[in-house]
Short mmCIF file of C-alpha atoms in Angstrom, two decimals:
data_model
loop_
_atom_site.label_atom_id
_atom_site.label_comp_id
_atom_site.label_asym_id
_atom_site.label_seq_id
_atom_site.Cartn_x
_atom_site.Cartn_y
_atom_site.Cartn_z
CA MET L 1 -0.21 0.31 -0.10
CA GLY L 2 1.85 3.50 -0.96
CA SER L 3 0.63 6.67 -0.47
CA ASN L 4 -2.50 6.02 -2.98
CA ASP L 5 -4.93 5.30 -0.45
CA LEU L 6 -3.98 7.45 2.41
CA LYS L 7 -5.82 10.00 3.08
CA TYR L 8 -4.88 13.78 4.55
CA GLU L 9 -6.39 15.62 7.56
CA VAL L 10 -5.16 19.07 8.26
CA SER L 11 -5.96 20.41 12.11
CA GLN L 12 -7.51 23.73 12.68
CA ASN L 13 -4.16 24.79 14.42
CA ALA L 14 -2.00 23.35 11.70
CA TYR L 15 -3.35 25.46 8.60
CA ILE L 16 -3.68 28.65 10.28
CA LYS L 17 -0.93 29.07 11.40
CA LEU L 18 1.17 27.51 8.34
CA VAL L 19 -1.42 30.80 6.31
CA LEU L 20 -1.06 33.37 9.08
CA HIS L 21 3.17 32.62 8.84
CA SER L 22 3.35 33.35 4.81
CA LEU L 23 1.10 35.62 5.23
CA LYS L 24 3.55 37.79 8.12
CA HIS L 25 6.21 37.51 5.17
CA PRO L 26 4.44 37.91 1.85
CA THR L 27 7.77 38.60 -0.16
CA SER L 28 9.26 36.18 0.54
CA ALA L 29 8.47 32.26 -0.30
CA VAL L 30 8.04 30.45 2.73
CA ASN L 31 7.87 26.91 4.47
CA GLY L 32 7.15 24.42 7.19
CA VAL L 33 6.86 21.35 8.31
CA LEU L 34 3.54 19.17 9.56
CA ILE L 35 3.14 17.62 13.26
CA GLY L 36 1.32 14.84 13.18
CA ARG L 37 0.63 10.72 13.05
CA ILE L 38 -0.98 8.07 10.65
CA SER L 39 -4.94 7.61 12.53
CA SER L 40 -5.42 4.30 14.40
CA SER L 41 -7.86 3.45 11.67
CA ASN L 42 -3.99 3.39 9.84
CA ASP L 43 -5.84 4.93 6.19
CA THR L 44 -5.30 9.24 7.94
CA VAL L 45 -2.69 10.70 8.24
CA GLU L 46 -3.50 12.97 10.85
CA ILE L 47 -1.96 16.52 11.02
CA THR L 48 -2.02 17.89 14.42
CA ASP L 49 0.20 20.80 14.14
CA ALA L 50 2.76 22.58 12.08
CA VAL L 51 6.18 24.78 13.40
CA PRO L 52 6.68 27.85 10.52
CA LEU L 53 9.72 27.05 9.64
CA PHE L 54 11.73 30.13 7.59
CA HIS L 55 11.11 33.24 5.29
CA SER L 56 14.82 33.68 4.32
CA GLN L 57 17.73 31.07 2.91
CA ILE L 58 15.56 28.42 1.83
CA PRO L 59 17.22 27.07 -0.31
CA LEU L 60 20.16 26.28 2.25
CA LEU L 61 21.16 23.72 4.70
CA PRO L 62 22.60 23.45 8.04
CA GLN L 63 19.53 26.53 8.92
CA LEU L 64 16.73 23.19 7.22
CA GLU L 65 18.87 20.64 9.11
CA ILE L 66 19.31 22.04 12.85
CA SER L 67 15.46 22.52 12.41
CA LEU L 68 14.43 19.14 11.73
CA ILE L 69 16.46 17.33 14.12
CA LEU L 70 15.03 19.98 16.84
CA ILE L 71 12.01 19.96 15.85
CA GLU L 72 11.57 15.59 15.98
CA GLU L 73 13.15 15.12 18.85
CA TYR L 74 10.54 18.42 20.88
CA PHE L 75 7.70 15.69 18.88
CA SER L 76 8.68 12.40 19.25
CA THR L 77 7.91 12.80 22.57
CA LYS L 78 4.57 13.73 22.55
CA GLY L 79 4.63 10.19 19.82
CA LEU L 80 4.51 12.30 16.50
CA ASN L 81 6.43 12.71 13.93
CA ILE L 82 7.60 15.13 11.26
CA VAL L 83 5.17 13.68 8.65
CA GLY L 84 5.14 16.39 5.71
CA TYR L 85 5.81 19.93 4.47
CA PHE L 86 4.28 23.46 3.87
CA HIS L 87 5.57 26.05 1.10
CA ALA L 88 4.48 29.19 0.15
CA ASN L 89 6.09 30.18 -3.20
CA GLU L 90 7.34 33.65 -3.46
CA ARG L 91 5.82 34.68 -6.42
CA SER L 92 1.34 35.35 -6.26
CA ASP L 93 1.11 33.57 -9.91
CA ASP L 94 3.45 30.74 -9.44
CA PHE L 95 1.97 27.93 -8.70
CA GLU L 96 4.63 25.51 -9.49
CA LEU L 97 5.97 22.98 -6.95
CA GLY L 98 9.87 24.32 -7.44
CA GLY L 99 12.84 21.88 -6.86
CA VAL L 100 14.15 23.04 -3.91
CA ALA L 101 10.03 21.92 -2.26
CA LYS L 102 10.60 18.67 -3.76
CA ASN L 103 14.01 17.62 -2.82
CA ILE L 104 13.14 18.42 1.24
CA GLY L 105 9.66 16.54 0.72
CA ASP L 106 11.61 13.83 -0.52
CA HIS L 107 14.62 14.25 2.58
CA ILE L 108 11.51 13.87 5.02
CA CYS L 109 9.77 10.99 3.17
CA ARG L 110 13.06 9.46 3.94
CA TYR L 111 11.80 9.19 8.18
CA PHE L 112 7.83 9.61 7.21
CA PRO L 113 7.01 7.37 3.71
CA GLN L 114 3.90 9.00 3.38
CA ALA L 115 4.59 12.43 3.86
CA ALA L 116 2.60 14.86 1.89
CA ILE L 117 3.38 18.37 0.66
CA LEU L 118 1.02 20.82 0.93
CA LEU L 119 1.25 24.49 -1.45
CA LEU L 120 -0.60 27.11 -1.20
CA ASP L 121 -2.70 28.24 -3.17
CA ASN L 122 -1.88 31.91 -3.83
CA LYS L 123 -5.26 32.21 -5.89
CA LYS L 124 -7.80 30.49 -3.44
CA LEU L 125 -6.24 32.68 -0.39
CA GLU L 126 -7.14 36.50 -1.96
CA ALA L 127 -10.74 34.48 -3.04
CA LEU L 128 -11.44 33.70 0.65
CA LYS L 129 -12.93 36.49 1.65
CA LYS L 130 -15.32 36.02 -1.12
CA SER L 131 -15.57 32.52 -2.25
CA LYS L 132 -17.01 31.98 2.00
CA SER L 133 -15.03 28.16 0.92
CA SER L 134 -14.88 25.58 2.96
CA SER L 135 -12.35 23.46 1.73
CA ALA L 136 -8.59 24.33 2.13
CA ILE L 137 -6.66 27.29 0.37
CA MET L 138 -3.22 23.91 -0.45
CA GLN L 139 -2.63 22.21 -2.66
CA LEU L 140 -1.83 18.73 -1.79
CA TYR L 141 1.69 16.53 -3.37
CA VAL L 142 1.96 13.05 -2.75
CA ARG L 143 4.99 10.84 -4.31
CA ASP L 144 3.74 8.22 -7.16
CA ALA L 145 5.22 4.63 -7.52
CA SER L 146 8.40 6.44 -8.97
CA LYS L 147 9.14 9.05 -5.99
CA ASN L 148 7.90 11.94 -8.64
CA TRP L 149 5.60 14.34 -6.66
CA LYS L 150 2.04 14.48 -8.26
CA LEU L 151 -0.74 16.92 -7.71
CA VAL L 152 -3.75 15.00 -5.86
CA GLN L 153 -7.00 16.61 -7.95
CA SER L 154 -8.81 18.84 -4.96
CA ASP L 155 -12.16 17.09 -6.20
CA ALA L 156 -10.96 13.12 -6.34
CA ASN L 157 -12.42 11.53 -3.48
CA ASN L 158 -11.41 13.98 -0.39
CA ARG L 159 -8.43 12.80 0.17
CA PHE L 160 -7.01 15.98 1.87
CA SER L 161 -9.32 17.74 3.84
CA LEU L 162 -10.06 20.42 7.46
CA LYS L 163 -10.52 18.95 10.37
CA GLU L 164 -12.86 21.09 11.17
CA PRO L 165 -15.01 22.75 8.66
CA SER L 166 -14.80 26.64 10.03
CA ALA L 167 -11.41 26.90 9.76
CA ASN L 168 -11.84 29.22 6.85
CA VAL L 169 -14.02 31.37 8.98
CA ILE L 170 -11.82 31.45 11.86
CA LEU L 171 -9.17 32.30 9.33
CA LEU L 172 -10.03 35.20 8.34
CA ASP L 173 -11.34 36.35 11.86
CA TYR L 174 -7.56 36.10 12.54
CA ILE L 175 -6.74 37.89 9.26
CA SER L 176 -8.32 40.78 9.47
CA SER L 177 -7.11 40.89 13.11
CA GLU L 178 -3.41 40.86 11.39
CA LYS L 179 -2.86 38.32 13.80
CA TRP L 180 0.18 37.23 11.53
CA ASN L 181 1.33 39.68 13.81
CA ASP L 182 2.26 37.12 16.88
CA ILE L 183 3.26 34.22 14.17
CA VAL L 184 7.26 32.87 15.70
CA ASP L 185 9.18 31.31 12.82
CA PHE L 186 12.01 29.13 13.47
CA ASP L 187 14.15 32.00 11.48
CA ASP L 188 13.49 34.02 14.40
CA HIS L 189 14.19 31.21 16.92
CA LEU L 190 17.26 31.26 15.25
CA ASP L 191 17.84 35.00 15.20
CA ASP L 192 16.32 35.10 19.29
CA ILE L 193 16.60 32.18 21.10
CA SER L 194 14.00 33.67 23.47
CA LYS L 195 11.42 33.45 20.97
CA ASP L 196 9.34 30.23 20.92
CA TRP L 197 8.89 28.98 17.12
CA LEU L 198 6.33 26.25 18.82
CA ASN L 199 4.44 29.36 18.61
CA PRO L 200 1.91 28.65 22.27
CA GLY L 201 -0.63 30.97 23.70
CA LEU L 202 -0.73 32.05 20.26
CA PHE L 203 -4.98 30.90 19.43
CA ASN L 204 -5.08 31.70 23.18
CA MET M 1 21.01 45.99 5.28
CA VAL M 2 20.03 46.91 8.63
CA THR M 3 22.59 46.30 11.31
CA LYS M 4 20.75 45.02 15.30
CA THR M 5 20.56 48.92 16.65
CA GLU M 6 19.04 50.41 13.53
CA GLU M 7 16.83 47.45 13.71
CA SER M 8 15.17 48.55 16.88
CA GLU M 9 15.29 52.12 16.47
CA LEU M 10 12.98 51.33 13.52
CA LYS M 11 10.73 48.60 15.62
CA ASN M 12 10.53 51.52 18.65
CA LEU M 13 9.40 54.52 16.31
CA GLU M 14 7.71 51.90 14.23
CA ILE M 15 4.80 51.31 17.54
CA GLN M 16 5.10 55.00 18.88
CA VAL M 17 3.77 56.46 15.29
CA ASP M 18 1.42 53.70 15.36
CA ASN M 19 -0.13 54.51 18.82
CA GLY M 20 -0.81 57.68 17.72
CA GLY M 21 2.91 59.50 19.57
CA GLY M 22 3.78 61.37 16.98
CA GLY M 23 6.68 61.49 14.19
CA ALA M 24 5.63 60.37 11.23
CA TRP M 25 8.05 62.16 9.54
CA GLU M 26 10.96 61.02 11.69
CA TYR M 27 9.99 57.40 11.12
CA LEU M 28 9.37 58.08 7.06
CA SER M 29 12.56 59.58 7.01
CA LEU M 30 14.46 56.97 9.09
CA VAL M 31 12.60 53.76 6.49
CA ARG M 32 14.63 56.00 3.76
CA LYS M 33 17.92 56.46 5.17
CA LEU M 34 17.41 52.88 5.83
CA LYS M 35 16.63 51.36 2.25
CA VAL M 36 14.02 48.56 4.34
CA ARG M 37 11.04 47.56 3.01
CA ARG M 38 7.85 49.04 4.70
CA SER M 39 5.44 49.90 2.09
CA ASP M 40 2.43 49.02 4.14
CA LYS M 41 2.92 51.35 7.25
CA VAL M 42 5.37 53.95 4.89
CA LEU M 43 1.69 54.28 2.51
CA LYS M 44 -0.08 54.94 6.18
CA HIS M 45 1.70 57.76 7.57
CA GLY M 46 3.25 58.75 4.53
CA LEU M 47 0.07 59.78 3.61
CA SER M 48 -1.68 60.84 6.46
CA ILE M 49 1.26 63.97 6.36
CA LEU M 50 0.01 64.44 2.51
CA ASN M 51 -3.36 64.31 2.78
CA ASP M 52 -3.30 67.79 6.61
CA SER M 53 -2.57 70.69 4.71
CA LYS M 54 -0.73 71.90 8.10
CA LEU M 55 1.44 69.43 8.21
CA ARG M 56 2.43 69.26 4.16
CA SER M 57 3.58 72.70 4.60
CA LYS M 58 5.28 72.46 7.39
CA LEU M 59 7.56 69.67 5.48
CA GLY M 60 8.13 72.50 3.14
CA ALA M 61 10.96 70.95 -0.17
CA ASP M 62 10.67 67.52 1.27
CA GLU M 63 6.97 67.43 0.79
CA TRP M 64 8.19 65.92 -2.88
CA THR M 65 10.11 63.10 -1.56
CA LEU M 66 7.06 62.01 0.69
CA TYR M 67 5.30 61.92 -2.28
CA GLU M 68 8.02 60.17 -4.53
CA GLN M 69 8.37 57.46 -1.07
CA VAL M 70 4.75 57.11 -0.69
CA ALA M 71 3.80 56.25 -4.70
CA VAL M 72 6.71 53.35 -4.33
CA ALA M 73 5.01 52.39 -1.21
CA ALA M 74 1.23 52.45 -2.74
CA MET M 75 3.08 50.74 -5.61
CA ASP M 76 4.02 47.75 -3.53
CA CYS M 77 0.65 47.73 -1.65
CA GLN M 78 -1.07 47.52 -4.74
CA CYS M 79 -3.11 51.18 -3.93
CA LEU M 80 -1.96 52.12 -7.90
CA ASP M 81 -4.74 54.92 -7.34
CA VAL M 82 -3.27 56.48 -4.60
CA ALA M 83 0.09 56.22 -6.46
CA GLN M 84 -1.66 57.80 -9.21
CA ASP M 85 -2.05 60.91 -7.82
CA CYS M 86 1.24 61.51 -5.65
CA THR M 87 2.56 60.91 -9.71
CA LYS M 88 0.36 63.29 -10.71
CA ALA M 89 1.44 65.47 -7.94
CA LEU M 90 5.18 65.42 -8.47
CA ARG M 91 4.79 65.47 -12.51
CA LYS M 92 2.79 69.33 -11.72
CA ARG M 93 5.69 70.37 -9.79
CA PHE M 94 8.61 68.74 -11.88
CA SER M 95 7.09 67.91 -16.01
CA GLU M 96 10.71 67.70 -17.12
CA SER M 97 12.04 65.31 -14.93
CA LYS M 98 13.34 62.42 -15.57
CA ARG M 99 13.07 61.35 -11.86
CA VAL M 100 9.21 61.28 -12.70
CA GLY M 101 9.59 59.93 -15.62
CA ARG M 102 11.21 56.89 -14.21
CA LEU M 103 7.60 57.23 -11.69
CA LYS M 104 5.41 56.50 -14.23
CA ALA M 105 7.38 54.21 -15.55
CA MET M 106 7.59 52.05 -12.56
CA LEU M 107 3.72 52.82 -12.30
CA LEU M 108 2.82 50.84 -15.91
CA GLU M 109 5.23 48.38 -14.32
CA ALA M 110 2.87 47.52 -10.66
CA LYS M 111 0.10 47.43 -13.76
CA GLY M 112 1.56 44.69 -15.07
CA SER M 113 2.12 47.21 -18.30
CA TRP M 114 5.38 44.57 -18.96
CA GLU M 115 6.15 45.54 -22.25
CA LYS M 116 5.39 49.16 -21.79
CA ALA M 117 7.54 49.52 -18.69
CA GLU M 118 10.14 48.26 -20.70
CA LYS M 119 9.82 50.62 -23.03
CA ALA M 120 9.53 53.16 -21.01
CA TYR M 121 12.57 51.86 -19.06
CA SER M 122 14.63 51.57 -22.28
CA SER M 123 14.34 55.00 -23.33
CA LEU M 124 15.13 56.61 -20.15
CA LEU M 125 18.65 54.82 -19.91
CA GLU M 126 19.26 55.58 -23.15
CA ASP M 127 19.58 59.73 -21.75
CA ASN M 128 20.60 58.16 -19.01
CA PRO M 129 22.70 54.45 -19.48
CA LEU M 130 24.06 54.69 -15.61
CA ASP M 131 20.82 55.19 -13.96
CA GLN M 132 20.94 52.02 -11.25
CA ILE M 133 17.47 52.39 -9.95
CA ILE M 134 16.29 51.80 -13.38
CA HIS M 135 18.68 48.77 -14.08
CA LYS M 136 17.34 46.99 -10.94
CA ARG M 137 13.65 47.37 -12.17
CA ARG M 138 14.41 45.49 -15.09
CA VAL M 139 15.99 42.13 -12.91
CA ALA M 140 12.71 42.51 -10.54
CA MET M 141 10.51 42.98 -13.73
CA ALA M 142 11.98 39.95 -14.88
CA LYS M 143 11.40 37.97 -12.03
CA ALA M 144 8.68 39.45 -11.11
CA GLN M 145 7.00 37.51 -14.66
CA GLY M 146 8.72 33.71 -13.51
CA ASN M 147 11.82 35.26 -16.34
CA ILE M 148 14.49 33.47 -13.34
CA SER M 149 17.07 33.37 -16.85
CA GLY M 150 16.24 37.06 -17.60
CA ALA M 151 16.65 38.07 -14.10
CA ILE M 152 20.30 36.77 -13.84
CA GLU M 153 20.99 37.69 -17.06
CA TRP M 154 20.08 41.72 -16.11
CA LEU M 155 21.74 41.28 -13.00
CA ASN M 156 25.14 39.70 -14.34
CA LYS M 157 25.30 42.22 -16.99
CA TYR M 158 23.97 45.04 -13.81
CA LEU M 159 27.41 43.55 -12.12
CA GLU M 160 30.10 44.20 -14.77
CA ILE M 161 28.77 47.93 -14.34
CA PHE M 162 28.02 48.54 -11.16
CA MET M 163 30.48 46.29 -9.51
CA ALA M 164 30.67 47.56 -5.98
CA ASP M 165 27.35 47.22 -5.94
CA HIS M 166 27.21 44.40 -2.46
CA ASP M 167 23.18 43.85 -1.97
CA ALA M 168 22.70 43.06 -5.23
CA TRP M 169 25.88 40.36 -5.25
CA ARG M 170 23.72 39.32 -2.52
CA GLU M 171 20.17 39.61 -4.98
CA LEU M 172 22.80 37.21 -7.29
CA ALA M 173 23.80 34.75 -5.08
CA GLU M 174 20.01 34.46 -3.30
CA ILE M 175 18.58 33.81 -7.43
CA TYR M 176 21.28 31.20 -8.22
CA SER M 177 20.60 29.63 -4.49
CA SER M 178 16.88 29.27 -5.15
CA LEU M 179 17.51 27.25 -8.27
CA GLN M 180 19.91 25.27 -6.39
CA MET M 181 23.42 26.66 -8.42
CA TYR M 182 25.47 27.04 -4.94
CA LYS M 183 28.66 27.10 -6.34
CA GLN M 184 27.93 30.17 -8.39
CA ALA M 185 26.17 31.71 -5.69
CA ALA M 186 29.83 31.14 -3.44
CA PHE M 187 31.07 33.28 -6.28
CA CYS M 188 28.72 35.82 -5.45
CA TYR M 189 29.40 35.15 -1.60
CA GLU M 190 33.36 35.56 -2.23
CA GLU M 191 33.09 38.60 -4.40
CA VAL M 192 30.75 40.82 -1.44
CA ILE M 193 33.21 38.97 1.63
CA LEU M 194 36.28 39.84 -0.44
CA ALA M 195 35.19 43.74 -0.91
CA GLN M 196 33.62 44.12 2.65
CA PRO M 197 35.57 41.46 5.05
CA THR M 198 34.23 42.50 7.53
CA VAL M 199 30.65 42.11 7.93
CA PRO M 200 29.43 38.88 9.67
CA LEU M 201 26.92 37.83 7.31
CA TYR M 202 28.46 37.43 4.41
CA HIS M 203 30.58 34.76 5.66
CA LEU M 204 27.62 33.18 7.05
CA ALA M 205 25.76 33.15 3.94
CA TYR M 206 29.32 31.71 2.59
CA ALA M 207 29.54 29.07 5.21
CA ASP M 208 25.88 27.83 4.52
CA VAL M 209 25.80 27.56 0.95
CA LEU M 210 29.42 25.68 0.79
CA TYR M 211 27.80 23.66 3.64
CA THR M 212 25.01 23.23 1.28
CA LEU M 213 27.13 21.69 -1.36
CA GLY M 214 28.92 19.54 0.09
CA GLY M 215 32.03 17.56 -0.19
CA LEU M 216 35.06 17.12 2.37
CA GLU M 217 36.88 20.26 1.23
CA ASN M 218 33.71 22.36 1.11
CA VAL M 219 32.45 21.49 4.47
CA GLN M 220 35.79 22.10 5.55
CA THR M 221 35.77 25.28 4.74
CA ALA M 222 32.85 25.80 6.01
CA LYS M 223 33.95 25.68 9.37
CA LYS M 224 36.80 27.91 9.12
CA TYR M 225 33.37 30.35 7.89
CA TYR M 226 31.32 30.17 10.90
CA ALA M 227 34.45 30.00 12.92
CA SER M 228 35.41 33.55 11.23
CA THR M 229 31.44 34.90 11.80
CA ILE M 230 31.89 33.61 15.56
CA ASP M 231 35.25 35.80 15.57
CA LEU M 232 33.46 38.72 14.40
CA THR M 233 29.64 38.32 16.18
CA GLY M 234 31.56 38.27 19.16
CA GLY M 235 30.19 34.07 19.65
CA LYS M 236 26.56 35.60 19.56
CA ASN M 237 25.42 33.95 16.11
CA THR M 238 23.09 31.49 16.75
CA ARG M 239 23.71 30.40 13.56
CA ALA M 240 27.11 30.44 13.25
CA LEU M 241 27.70 28.28 16.64
CA PHE M 242 25.36 25.66 15.13
CA GLY M 243 27.26 25.93 11.47
CA ILE M 244 30.27 24.65 13.91
CA CYS M 245 28.51 21.32 15.01
CA LEU M 246 27.49 20.43 12.01
CA CYS M 247 30.24 20.78 10.13
CA THR M 248 31.80 18.93 12.58
CA SER M 249 30.02 16.27 12.10
CA ALA M 250 29.39 16.12 8.41
CA ILE M 251 33.69 16.21 8.04
CA ALA M 252 33.78 13.16 10.69
CA GLN M 253 31.04 11.04 8.64
CA LEU M 254 32.71 12.36 4.97
CA ALA M 255 36.71 11.73 6.72
CA LYS M 256 36.51 7.71 7.88
CA GLY M 257 40.18 7.11 8.06
CA LYS M 258 41.56 10.19 8.24
CA ASN M 259 42.94 11.80 11.82
CA LYS M 260 44.35 14.49 11.26
CA GLU M 261 41.69 17.00 11.90
CA ASP M 262 40.30 15.29 14.80
CA LYS M 263 41.18 17.51 17.93
CA GLU M 264 41.26 20.94 16.83
CA GLY M 265 37.71 19.79 15.14
CA SER M 266 35.88 18.14 18.40
CA GLN M 267 37.63 21.28 20.44
CA LEU M 268 36.00 23.84 18.56
CA GLN M 269 32.75 21.68 18.61
CA SER M 270 33.14 21.61 22.33
CA LEU M 271 33.28 24.94 22.67
CA ALA M 272 30.54 25.49 19.78
CA ALA M 273 28.01 22.97 21.64
CA LYS M 274 28.96 24.52 25.20
CA ALA M 275 28.38 28.51 24.48
CA LEU M 276 24.36 27.35 22.29
CA GLU M 277 24.53 25.35 25.89
CA ARG M 278 24.70 28.45 27.51
CA ASP M 279 22.67 30.34 25.64
CA TYR M 280 19.97 27.91 26.09
CA LYS M 281 20.00 27.77 29.51
CA GLN M 282 19.27 30.98 30.30
CA ARG M 283 16.94 32.44 27.29
CA ALA M 284 15.56 29.26 26.57
CA PRO M 285 15.70 26.90 28.74
CA ASP M 286 12.50 25.06 28.13
CA LYS M 287 13.69 24.06 24.85
CA LEU M 288 17.94 22.80 26.41
CA PRO M 289 16.48 19.14 26.62
CA GLN M 290 15.98 19.10 22.78
CA LEU M 291 19.36 20.99 22.18
CA THR M 292 21.62 18.71 24.78
CA THR M 293 20.26 15.54 23.12
CA ALA M 294 20.49 17.16 19.19
CA LEU M 295 24.29 17.90 19.93
CA LYS M 296 24.96 15.11 21.65
CA SER M 297 24.25 12.68 18.34
CA LEU M 298 25.52 15.67 16.54
CA THR M 299 29.13 14.65 18.82
CA LEU M 300 28.41 10.41 18.65
CA SER M 301 28.29 11.31 14.68
CA SER M 302 31.81 12.82 14.66
#
């Protein structure tokens, strides 16, 4: 059984953190890791949390390696793994999954073979206010049998869903209050280690 | 590029102005001086001055500088009508000005009228071939259209003329990195390090690229540049300290069998590790357990 049958479900907190991170740095690419586990029914990857990583020097290895080591170390004590990667392109009209993102995805697959990549869909983000859509404003990519990253079509049997149906409503609320100012990513942490990449209390 | 002190001064002013404590003009001037990108704030606070005729007249001749600054900020925020109004005001005052002509071309660019903007820039460059800003707009336009190889071409041409523009070298390095052309990125950083050898940021970026390139020689050099970053920053740069640990671990794996660097290498690594642990204990104690485990695993593999 490959990733062909698995479903991916994103929790509200993970989802909102990632989008807010993208909004905090509108002029650069950003990335993050998805945290979670495989469901007890073995058919779903539950993405329960996310850690925003970087908004600069994304193609460089050292900061990525350190962040993955520290993040995996923290969450393994909670019985969770790094289960995927999030990427938002620099340009708003760029809908391609670039080489760097694929490489990072491949790297994560070495430790969690069913890892997925989520790519921010800027068109859907912009349309969010008017569309009142309740589906995720991200694209899901999984690896096929030849280890190539393939886009999972959004209408195909609901493989990708938001756990909480009202996630977009909450997201819009946070956007209007400019909540992205409170997001801390790993870049911020490396610049000032007193800043916590876990973002505790973000949603309080 | 901005120092930490400058960044905090800017942040303080920003908070002050945001909360109605005045100082808008000082803030806008500092943004201009530091050449940072704070377009939404500039737009907001700049407009509040421009829309108030009393405040505007207090500025005197600086009024026009503000119009230009707000026009550019408005374009960055896609508020094209504001940008248009500011440009109009400037055109009325300086009808023959090339500087205003440049703004008009930028407005075309902001609208996405790439061909018209390109024509406008080209004709401006004919009269003034050394206008750095216009050269850079060309690179920006190529990048905005997703024409990365075009951006690289223009940027290289620019650097042939203006080889002392360190920001341009850094931009080129970042573009190369995004295409995973790390050797070329390394070359760019070598240029800026040659020109400005005491700027730690360049040493750090160079080290990062070398580590990413990989291979024993590159990682050994990366370690030297992490060390020089630590030297130049008084040991306060967290990324460089981590870099040392990563390099030592990677070198040990790549050089299994060669015993030369062992003692030196592990000494530097343990110093870096100790410095990190000390810092985390003081400023991020809840993250200390993961750090200790991570450093242990890096040391074990070396």
